[in-house]
Amino acid sequence: MSISPARSQRGMALLVSLVFLLLLTLIGISSMQNATLQEKMASSVSLRNQSFQAAEAALRVGESAVQLDSYSLAVCNGIRQCEPPAESSTVNAAGFNSNSGVIWIASGNAFYGVQNIGTTVTAVNVPSATSATLYRITAVGIAGNSRSVVESIYAKY
């Protein structure tokens, strides 16, 4: 009695389709992991952009405050209080910091602080022989777990 070729092939098609299904499942899982990683990266870039934009906006608000004729601030005293504020990497609320002498002011999702770092007669874009008071404006933007810190020096004469 001979076994026909059709009978010896039974079940082989099922085995081949299961192997293909397994391969397609592995490709699908890999694609989903890749898509999830890309989504996390895009979210991180978006948060970083939002925090930077918030910091820039707060910086402009701080510069506008300094531009007012009525604005005055005592000159920082001591090396520690004239340095850029170290707490900019941790500030989460408005208020006074006794170490740096900076008063942090809330502006949207950001904070800004101003320091009077003294006067000079050699500032850029200031008429010669005119003294200018220099202000350091530090702004911190926060969005999610992203923090951006920007600074500018404003010469007021």
Tab-separated table of C-alpha atoms in Angstrom, residues 40-153:
chain	number	residue	atom	x	y	z
A	40	LYS	CA	8.088	59.808	23.414
A	41	MET	CA	10.862	61.639	21.561
A	42	ALA	CA	8.359	63.911	19.819
A	43	SER	CA	6.680	64.675	23.145
A	44	SER	CA	10.044	65.536	24.690
A	45	VAL	CA	10.902	67.897	21.824
A	46	SER	CA	7.475	69.518	22.138
A	47	LEU	CA	7.903	70.061	25.896
A	48	ARG	CA	11.399	71.459	25.375
A	49	ASN	CA	10.039	73.896	22.785
A	50	GLN	CA	7.182	74.942	25.085
A	51	SER	CA	9.543	75.561	28.014
A	52	PHE	CA	11.895	77.572	25.799
A	53	GLN	CA	9.032	79.686	24.450
A	54	ALA	CA	7.758	80.290	28.000
A	55	ALA	CA	11.255	81.337	29.114
A	56	GLU	CA	11.607	83.685	26.128
A	57	ALA	CA	8.227	85.267	26.889
A	58	ALA	CA	9.149	85.753	30.554
A	59	LEU	CA	12.488	87.258	29.509
A	60	ARG	CA	10.673	89.822	27.358
A	61	VAL	CA	8.324	90.649	30.260
A	62	GLY	CA	11.364	91.158	32.507
A	63	GLU	CA	13.047	93.389	29.928
A	64	SER	CA	9.838	95.422	29.593
A	65	ALA	CA	9.740	95.913	33.360
A	66	VAL	CA	13.360	97.130	33.394
A	67	GLN	CA	12.670	99.573	30.531
A	68	LEU	CA	10.193	101.560	32.627
A	69	ASP	CA	11.573	104.908	33.843
A	70	SER	CA	10.248	104.191	37.323
A	71	TYR	CA	12.107	100.857	37.600
A	72	SER	CA	14.931	100.800	40.116
A	73	LEU	CA	16.777	98.019	41.857
A	74	ALA	CA	19.659	98.109	44.296
A	75	VAL	CA	23.050	97.049	42.976
A	76	CYS	CA	23.933	93.486	43.917
A	77	ASN	CA	26.512	93.275	46.663
A	78	GLY	CA	29.167	90.628	46.935
A	79	ILE	CA	30.434	88.195	44.356
A	80	ARG	CA	27.818	85.573	45.217
A	81	GLN	CA	24.878	87.901	44.617
A	82	CYS	CA	26.299	89.266	41.346
A	83	GLU	CA	26.708	85.837	39.722
A	84	PRO	CA	23.944	84.337	37.596
A	85	PRO	CA	21.416	82.859	40.023
A	86	ALA	CA	22.257	79.237	40.727
A	87	GLU	CA	18.693	78.440	41.757
A	88	SER	CA	17.502	78.880	38.161
A	89	SER	CA	17.843	75.102	37.792
A	90	THR	CA	15.501	74.460	40.722
A	91	VAL	CA	13.144	77.453	41.088
A	92	ASN	CA	9.500	76.348	41.060
A	93	ALA	CA	7.701	79.269	42.675
A	94	ALA	CA	7.798	83.041	42.779
A	95	GLY	CA	9.504	84.699	45.721
A	96	PHE	CA	12.754	85.979	47.183
A	97	ASN	CA	15.931	83.874	47.248
A	98	SER	CA	18.245	84.969	50.040
A	99	ASN	CA	21.379	83.375	48.525
A	100	SER	CA	21.299	85.221	45.213
A	101	GLY	CA	19.187	88.176	46.293
A	102	VAL	CA	16.882	87.619	43.310
A	103	ILE	CA	13.149	88.120	43.519
A	104	TRP	CA	11.528	85.588	41.172
A	105	ILE	CA	8.351	86.831	39.525
A	106	ALA	CA	5.836	84.451	37.934
A	107	SER	CA	4.854	85.028	34.333
A	108	GLY	CA	2.642	82.292	32.887
A	109	ASN	CA	4.482	78.958	33.093
A	110	ALA	CA	7.742	80.753	33.727
A	111	PHE	CA	9.602	82.929	36.198
A	112	TYR	CA	11.987	85.802	35.755
A	113	GLY	CA	14.418	87.500	38.072
A	114	VAL	CA	16.366	90.735	37.653
A	115	GLN	CA	19.764	91.688	39.079
A	116	ASN	CA	21.346	95.140	38.960
A	117	ILE	CA	24.981	94.296	38.195
A	118	GLY	CA	26.280	97.875	38.263
A	119	THR	CA	27.088	100.702	35.853
A	120	THR	CA	29.473	100.995	32.955
A	121	VAL	CA	30.510	103.563	30.347
A	122	THR	CA	31.581	100.996	27.747
A	123	ALA	CA	28.300	99.253	26.940
A	124	VAL	CA	27.456	98.345	23.356
A	125	ASN	CA	24.996	100.682	21.583
A	126	VAL	CA	25.267	103.291	24.335
A	127	PRO	CA	26.402	106.813	23.414
A	128	SER	CA	30.031	107.430	24.350
A	129	ALA	CA	30.742	108.953	27.773
A	130	THR	CA	27.270	107.924	28.940
A	131	SER	CA	26.978	105.650	31.925
A	132	ALA	CA	24.552	102.765	31.673
A	133	THR	CA	23.122	100.616	34.417
A	134	LEU	CA	23.375	96.927	33.559
A	135	TYR	CA	20.599	94.534	34.510
A	136	ARG	CA	20.823	90.771	34.187
A	137	ILE	CA	17.411	89.270	33.469
A	138	THR	CA	17.204	85.505	33.989
A	139	ALA	CA	14.079	83.653	32.880
A	140	VAL	CA	13.116	80.055	33.557
A	141	GLY	CA	10.430	78.283	31.522
A	142	ILE	CA	8.869	75.033	32.720
A	143	ALA	CA	6.758	72.628	30.656
A	144	GLY	CA	6.246	69.096	31.929
A	145	ASN	CA	9.647	67.813	32.983
A	146	SER	CA	11.493	70.221	30.686
A	147	ARG	CA	13.172	73.387	31.988
A	148	SER	CA	14.752	76.124	29.875
A	149	VAL	CA	16.853	78.973	31.259
A	150	VAL	CA	17.630	82.096	29.195
A	151	GLU	CA	19.415	85.282	30.171
A	152	SER	CA	19.982	88.729	28.798
A	153	ILE	CA	21.939	91.773	29.888
